[in-house]
Amino acid sequence: MVTSKPFVRSERDEALLGEAKRVWRKRVPPAPLAPTEMFHALQPQIPTVDSLDLDALPGGQISSIWVAVAEDGLSQSIKVPVIIAKGVKPGPILGITAALHGNELNGIPLIHRLFREVAPSSLHGTIVAVPVANVPGYLTSQRTYDGVDLNRLMPGKQNGSTPQVYCYNLLNRVVKKVEYLLDLHTASKGRVNSLYVRANMTDPDTRAMAQLQNPQIIVHNTSPDGSLRGAAMELGIPAITVEIGDPSRFQKRFIRSALMGVTNIMSHLKMVVEDTTTPPEDDPVICAKSYWIFASQGGILNVLPDVNTWVKGGEAIATLHNIFGKLEATYYAPEDGIVVGKNVDPVCQSGNRILHLGVVSSEFPSVSNDGHL
């Protein structure tokens, strides 16, 4: 029973399942890998194309392709992996991108799990997923591409710099083919996040997508210039950003919760026949605005509150000591709010981020940007 239950629906279920699996491993020796699991070289070659053509792909099955988006110094293609589940019946085209920042990895196993579960023979529409959108950054475990943040260069330039060309081709050869977009991210290096969504809450489509995602927190954000979400919205593609925990690691609980949100959106779009929408255990906190609090000087930083917890205006949120151990500064919350994310790197320089504070209000401003970089 334990080994046949890949997903759970609550933290309590997860704890019970984890304990059962630990007991199981102590008493049952692991089975050897089957030959098909060991020798991947026997699998058929995955084709490379210059642009995603959904009409050319067969219905009722899952296809894997490489899409060339640039060339390196050896005249070899720089390719992004794309997985497509094409249903046999017409319906929406849902796009999912992950690892646009190369060290933000939680979206990768989410996509893999989704495609293990989806049944193309009963799917209405198509799912297009890019497990790694920033291939060079992923290979070097870096957030950026050639030192540049791709999520500030969209829609790119056809005849621009190397990262601009990469962005232009990624957008036009892949992302432009979808009708809805989920852009999966995590916190940056040295920071941690709650499971939260950034979305334009004044847009009815993205508001519904954000709420269906069942995050801990929703932040109203009209998307900064140069972001993939903003570029998609300019093309008329409703898009949200899903922040799934922390960088450079896989967090099963967050991945599982975010995957349930993806299946909720698929159900809402009528891509599956059954209504499989899972309501949240707790309603998300919806913030009309959010912003980062920055350090005014350098030293050793200790941020006090945990993510997804409330702080009061005037409450101490961080302390800063110098290298000799003397307290140099105490930082306080400027107003009531919830901790969306925070810095966990003790080494702090002037201008480093301390804490991402979400503020609840009854009205959403027409323009809202948290200064997220």
Coordinates of C-alpha atoms in Angstrom, one line a residue:
M1 CA 0.0 0.0 0.0
V2 CA 2.8 2.4 0.9
T3 CA 4.8 1.9 -2.3
S4 CA 1.8 2.3 -4.5
K5 CA 0.8 5.7 -3.1
P6 CA 3.0 8.3 -4.8
F7 CA 1.1 11.4 -3.7
V8 CA -0.4 12.5 -0.4
R9 CA -2.9 15.3 0.3
S10 CA -1.7 16.7 3.6
E11 CA 1.3 17.2 5.8
R12 CA 0.0 14.6 8.2
D13 CA -0.4 12.1 5.4
E14 CA 3.2 12.9 4.3
A15 CA 4.6 12.3 7.8
L16 CA 2.8 9.0 8.2
L17 CA 3.8 7.9 4.7
G18 CA 7.5 8.9 5.4
E19 CA 7.5 6.9 8.6
A20 CA 5.9 3.9 6.9
K21 CA 8.6 4.0 4.1
R22 CA 11.4 4.1 6.7
V23 CA 10.0 1.0 8.4
W24 CA 9.6 -0.7 5.0
R25 CA 13.2 0.0 4.0
K26 CA 14.6 -1.5 7.2
R27 CA 12.7 -4.7 6.7
V28 CA 12.7 -5.2 2.9
P29 CA 15.9 -5.2 0.8
P30 CA 15.7 -3.0 -2.3
A31 CA 14.9 -4.7 -5.5
P32 CA 17.6 -4.6 -8.2
L33 CA 17.1 -2.3 -11.1
A34 CA 15.6 -3.8 -14.2
P35 CA 17.8 -3.8 -17.3
T36 CA 15.6 -1.1 -19.0
E37 CA 16.2 1.2 -16.1
M38 CA 19.9 0.8 -16.3
F39 CA 20.6 1.1 -20.0
H40 CA 19.1 4.3 -21.2
A41 CA 21.3 4.2 -24.3
L42 CA 18.9 1.7 -25.7
Q43 CA 16.1 4.4 -25.8
P44 CA 15.3 6.0 -29.2
Q45 CA 17.1 9.2 -30.2
I46 CA 15.2 12.4 -29.2
P47 CA 14.8 14.7 -32.2
T48 CA 16.0 18.3 -32.4
V49 CA 13.8 20.9 -34.1
D50 CA 14.2 24.7 -34.8
S51 CA 10.7 25.5 -33.5
L52 CA 7.9 23.7 -31.7
D53 CA 5.2 22.6 -34.1
L54 CA 2.3 21.1 -32.1
D55 CA 0.4 20.2 -35.2
A56 CA 3.2 17.8 -36.4
L57 CA 3.1 15.8 -33.1
P58 CA 0.8 12.7 -32.8
G59 CA -2.2 12.9 -30.5
G60 CA -2.9 10.6 -27.6
Q61 CA 0.7 10.2 -26.5
I62 CA 3.7 12.0 -24.9
S63 CA 6.5 13.3 -27.1
S64 CA 10.0 14.5 -26.1
I65 CA 11.9 16.9 -28.3
W66 CA 14.8 19.3 -28.2
V67 CA 14.2 22.8 -29.4
A68 CA 17.3 24.7 -30.6
V69 CA 17.4 28.3 -29.3
A70 CA 21.1 29.3 -29.9
E71 CA 24.5 28.1 -30.9
D72 CA 27.7 27.9 -29.0
G73 CA 31.3 28.6 -30.0
L74 CA 31.6 25.1 -31.7
S75 CA 28.6 25.8 -33.9
Q76 CA 26.6 23.3 -31.8
S77 CA 23.0 23.9 -30.9
I78 CA 22.1 25.0 -27.4
K79 CA 18.8 23.2 -26.9
V80 CA 16.0 23.2 -24.4
P81 CA 14.2 20.0 -23.5
V82 CA 10.4 20.1 -24.2
I83 CA 7.9 17.4 -23.1
I84 CA 4.5 17.5 -24.8
A85 CA 1.3 15.5 -23.8
K86 CA -1.1 16.0 -26.7
G87 CA -4.6 14.8 -26.1
V88 CA -6.9 13.2 -28.7
K89 CA -9.6 15.9 -28.2
P90 CA -9.3 19.7 -28.7
G91 CA -8.7 21.9 -25.7
P92 CA -6.4 24.5 -24.2
I93 CA -2.6 24.5 -24.5
L94 CA -1.1 24.8 -21.1
G95 CA 2.6 25.7 -20.9
I96 CA 4.8 25.1 -17.9
T97 CA 8.4 26.4 -17.7
A98 CA 10.9 25.6 -15.0
A99 CA 14.5 26.6 -14.2
L100 CA 14.6 29.9 -16.1
H101 CA 17.0 30.6 -13.3
G102 CA 19.4 27.7 -13.6
N103 CA 19.7 26.8 -9.9
E104 CA 15.9 26.9 -9.2
L105 CA 15.1 23.2 -9.5
N106 CA 11.8 22.3 -7.7
G107 CA 9.9 22.7 -11.0
I108 CA 11.8 19.9 -12.7
P109 CA 10.5 16.9 -10.6
L110 CA 7.0 18.6 -10.6
I111 CA 7.0 18.3 -14.4
H112 CA 8.3 14.8 -14.3
R113 CA 5.6 13.7 -11.9
L114 CA 2.9 15.4 -13.9
F115 CA 3.9 13.5 -17.1
R116 CA 4.0 10.2 -15.2
E117 CA 0.4 10.8 -14.1
V118 CA -1.2 12.4 -17.1
A119 CA -3.2 10.2 -19.6
P120 CA -3.0 11.7 -23.1
S121 CA -5.7 9.3 -24.3
S122 CA -8.2 11.1 -22.2
L123 CA -6.7 14.6 -22.2
H124 CA -8.6 17.6 -23.8
G125 CA -5.9 19.8 -25.2
T126 CA -2.1 19.8 -24.8
I127 CA 0.5 20.3 -22.1
V128 CA 3.8 21.8 -23.1
A129 CA 6.5 21.7 -20.5
V130 CA 10.1 22.9 -20.5
P131 CA 11.9 21.3 -17.5
V132 CA 15.0 23.5 -17.9
A133 CA 14.5 26.8 -19.6
N134 CA 18.0 28.1 -18.9
V135 CA 20.2 25.3 -20.0
P136 CA 23.6 27.0 -19.6
G137 CA 22.7 28.2 -16.1
Y138 CA 21.5 24.8 -15.1
L139 CA 24.7 23.1 -16.3
T140 CA 26.8 25.5 -14.1
S141 CA 24.3 25.6 -11.2
Q142 CA 24.0 29.4 -11.7
R143 CA 20.9 31.6 -11.6
T144 CA 22.0 33.6 -14.7
Y145 CA 23.0 33.0 -18.3
D146 CA 26.4 34.5 -19.1
G147 CA 26.1 36.6 -15.9
V148 CA 22.7 38.0 -17.0
D149 CA 19.2 37.3 -15.5
L150 CA 17.1 36.0 -18.3
N151 CA 13.9 36.9 -16.4
R152 CA 14.8 40.6 -16.9
L153 CA 15.5 40.4 -20.7
M154 CA 12.2 39.2 -22.1
P155 CA 11.1 39.3 -24.9
G156 CA 14.7 39.5 -25.9
K157 CA 16.1 40.6 -29.3
Q158 CA 16.6 38.7 -32.5
N159 CA 19.9 40.5 -33.2
G160 CA 20.9 41.4 -29.6
S161 CA 23.4 40.0 -27.2
T162 CA 23.8 36.3 -26.6
P163 CA 21.3 36.2 -23.7
Q164 CA 18.9 38.4 -25.6
V165 CA 19.0 36.1 -28.6
Y166 CA 18.4 33.1 -26.3
C167 CA 15.4 34.9 -24.7
Y168 CA 13.9 35.9 -28.1
N169 CA 14.1 32.4 -29.5
L170 CA 12.8 30.7 -26.3
L171 CA 9.8 33.0 -26.3
N172 CA 9.1 32.7 -30.0
R173 CA 9.9 29.1 -30.7
V174 CA 8.3 27.6 -27.6
V175 CA 6.4 29.9 -25.2
K176 CA 4.5 31.7 -27.9
K177 CA 2.8 28.4 -28.8
V178 CA 0.9 28.0 -25.5
E179 CA -2.4 29.6 -24.3
Y180 CA -1.8 29.6 -20.6
L181 CA 1.6 29.7 -18.8
L182 CA 2.8 28.6 -15.4
D183 CA 6.4 29.8 -14.8
L184 CA 7.9 27.8 -11.9
H185 CA 10.7 29.3 -9.7
T186 CA 12.2 29.1 -6.2
A187 CA 14.0 31.5 -4.0
S188 CA 17.5 32.7 -5.0
K189 CA 20.8 31.4 -3.5
G190 CA 21.0 32.3 0.2
R191 CA 17.3 32.8 0.5
V192 CA 14.2 30.7 1.3
N193 CA 10.6 31.1 0.2
S194 CA 7.2 30.0 1.2
L195 CA 5.1 28.3 -1.5
Y196 CA 3.6 31.5 -3.1
V197 CA 2.3 32.8 -6.3
R198 CA 2.9 36.2 -8.0
A199 CA 0.0 37.2 -10.2
N200 CA -1.9 40.2 -11.5
M201 CA -5.0 39.8 -9.2
T202 CA -6.9 42.5 -11.3
D203 CA -6.9 40.1 -14.3
P204 CA -9.7 37.5 -13.9
D205 CA -7.8 34.7 -15.6
T206 CA -4.6 35.0 -13.7
R207 CA -6.6 35.6 -10.4
A208 CA -8.4 32.3 -10.9
M209 CA -5.1 30.5 -11.8
A210 CA -3.4 31.9 -8.7
Q211 CA -6.2 30.8 -6.4
L212 CA -6.5 27.3 -8.0
Q213 CA -2.7 26.8 -7.3
N214 CA -3.5 26.6 -3.6
P215 CA -0.3 28.3 -2.4
Q216 CA 0.3 29.5 1.1
I217 CA 0.5 33.1 -0.1
I218 CA -0.6 35.0 -3.2
V219 CA 1.1 38.3 -4.0
H220 CA -0.5 40.8 -6.3
N221 CA 2.2 41.7 -8.8
T222 CA 1.7 43.2 -12.2
S223 CA 5.1 41.7 -13.4
P224 CA 8.3 43.6 -13.8
D225 CA 9.7 44.7 -17.1
G226 CA 11.6 41.9 -18.8
S227 CA 10.1 39.0 -17.0
L228 CA 8.8 35.9 -18.9
R229 CA 5.4 36.3 -17.2
G230 CA 5.2 39.9 -18.3
A231 CA 6.2 39.0 -21.9
A232 CA 3.6 36.3 -22.0
M233 CA 0.9 38.6 -20.7
E234 CA 1.9 41.1 -23.5
L235 CA 1.2 38.3 -26.0
G236 CA -2.2 37.7 -24.5
I237 CA -1.2 34.6 -22.6
P238 CA -2.5 34.5 -19.0
A239 CA 0.5 33.7 -16.9
I240 CA 1.5 33.4 -13.2
T241 CA 4.7 32.8 -11.4
V242 CA 4.8 29.9 -8.9
E243 CA 7.6 30.2 -6.3
I244 CA 8.2 26.7 -4.9
G245 CA 10.5 26.9 -1.9
D246 CA 14.3 27.0 -1.9
P247 CA 17.0 26.8 -4.6
S248 CA 19.4 24.0 -5.5
R249 CA 17.3 21.2 -3.9
F250 CA 14.2 19.1 -4.3
Q251 CA 11.5 19.7 -1.6
K252 CA 9.0 16.9 -1.8
R253 CA 6.2 18.6 0.2
F254 CA 6.3 21.8 -1.8
I255 CA 6.6 19.9 -5.1
R256 CA 3.6 17.8 -4.2
S257 CA 1.5 20.8 -3.2
A258 CA 2.4 22.8 -6.3
L259 CA 1.6 19.8 -8.5
M260 CA -1.9 19.6 -7.0
G261 CA -2.3 23.2 -7.9
V262 CA -1.3 22.4 -11.5
T263 CA -3.9 19.7 -11.7
N264 CA -6.5 22.1 -10.3
I265 CA -5.8 24.5 -13.1
M266 CA -6.1 21.6 -15.7
S267 CA -9.4 20.7 -14.2
H268 CA -10.6 24.3 -14.3
L269 CA -9.6 24.5 -18.0
K270 CA -11.6 21.3 -18.7
M271 CA -8.5 19.5 -19.8
V272 CA -9.6 16.5 -17.8
V273 CA -13.1 15.0 -17.8
E274 CA -13.3 14.4 -14.1
D275 CA -13.5 17.4 -11.7
T276 CA -10.3 16.7 -9.7
T277 CA -10.0 20.1 -8.1
T278 CA -8.6 19.8 -4.6
P279 CA -9.6 22.6 -2.2
P280 CA -6.8 24.1 0.0
E281 CA -6.5 22.9 3.6
D282 CA -6.1 26.6 4.5
D283 CA -7.1 29.6 2.4
P284 CA -4.1 31.4 1.0
V285 CA -3.1 34.8 2.4
I286 CA -3.7 37.3 -0.4
C287 CA -1.4 40.3 -0.3
A288 CA -2.2 43.5 -2.2
K289 CA 1.4 44.4 -2.2
S290 CA 4.8 43.2 -1.1
Y291 CA 8.3 44.5 -0.8
W292 CA 11.8 43.7 0.3
I293 CA 13.5 45.2 3.4
F294 CA 17.2 45.9 2.8
A295 CA 20.2 46.1 5.1
S296 CA 21.8 49.5 5.5
Q297 CA 25.2 48.2 6.5
G298 CA 27.3 45.0 6.4
G299 CA 28.0 42.4 9.0
I300 CA 26.6 39.1 10.3
L301 CA 22.8 38.9 9.7
N302 CA 20.3 36.9 11.6
V303 CA 16.7 37.1 10.3
L304 CA 14.3 36.2 13.2
P305 CA 10.8 35.2 11.8
D306 CA 10.2 32.1 9.8
V307 CA 8.6 32.2 6.3
N308 CA 4.8 32.1 6.2
T309 CA 4.5 33.7 9.6
W310 CA 3.0 37.1 10.6
V311 CA 4.9 40.0 12.0
K312 CA 3.6 43.2 13.7
G313 CA 4.6 46.7 12.8
G314 CA 7.5 47.6 15.0
E315 CA 8.5 44.0 15.7
A316 CA 12.2 43.1 15.5
I317 CA 12.8 41.1 12.4
A318 CA 16.6 40.9 12.2
T319 CA 19.8 41.7 14.0
L320 CA 23.2 42.6 12.5
H321 CA 26.5 42.1 14.4
N322 CA 30.0 43.1 13.3
I323 CA 32.7 40.5 12.9
F324 CA 33.8 41.1 16.6
G325 CA 30.3 40.1 17.8
K326 CA 29.0 43.6 18.7
L327 CA 25.4 44.3 17.9
E328 CA 25.4 47.0 15.2
A329 CA 21.8 47.2 14.1
T330 CA 18.3 45.8 14.8
Y331 CA 15.7 46.0 12.0
Y332 CA 12.0 46.3 12.6
A333 CA 8.9 45.5 10.5
P334 CA 7.6 48.8 9.1
E335 CA 4.0 47.5 9.2
D336 CA 1.9 44.4 9.8
G337 CA 2.5 41.7 7.3
I338 CA 3.4 38.1 6.4
V339 CA 6.9 36.8 5.7
V340 CA 6.9 35.7 2.0
G341 CA 10.6 35.0 1.9
K342 CA 13.8 35.8 3.7
N343 CA 17.6 35.8 3.6
V344 CA 19.3 32.9 5.4
D345 CA 22.9 33.8 4.4
P346 CA 24.6 35.2 7.5
V347 CA 27.2 37.1 5.4
C348 CA 25.6 40.4 4.8
Q349 CA 26.8 43.4 2.7
S350 CA 25.2 46.9 2.5
G351 CA 22.1 46.7 0.4
N352 CA 21.5 42.9 0.9
R353 CA 18.0 41.7 1.2
I354 CA 16.6 40.9 4.7
L355 CA 13.0 39.9 4.4
H356 CA 10.2 39.9 1.8
L357 CA 7.1 41.3 3.5
G358 CA 3.5 40.8 2.1
V359 CA 0.9 43.3 3.1
V360 CA -2.9 42.6 3.1
S361 CA -5.3 45.2 1.9
S362 CA -8.8 45.3 0.5
E363 CA -7.7 47.1 -2.8
F364 CA -5.2 46.0 -5.5
P365 CA -3.1 48.8 -7.0
S366 CA -3.1 49.1 -10.8
V367 CA 0.7 48.7 -10.7
S368 CA 2.5 46.6 -8.1
N369 CA 6.1 45.4 -8.2
D370 CA 8.1 44.0 -5.3
G371 CA 11.4 45.0 -6.8
H372 CA 12.2 41.3 -7.3
L373 CA 15.6 40.8 -9.0

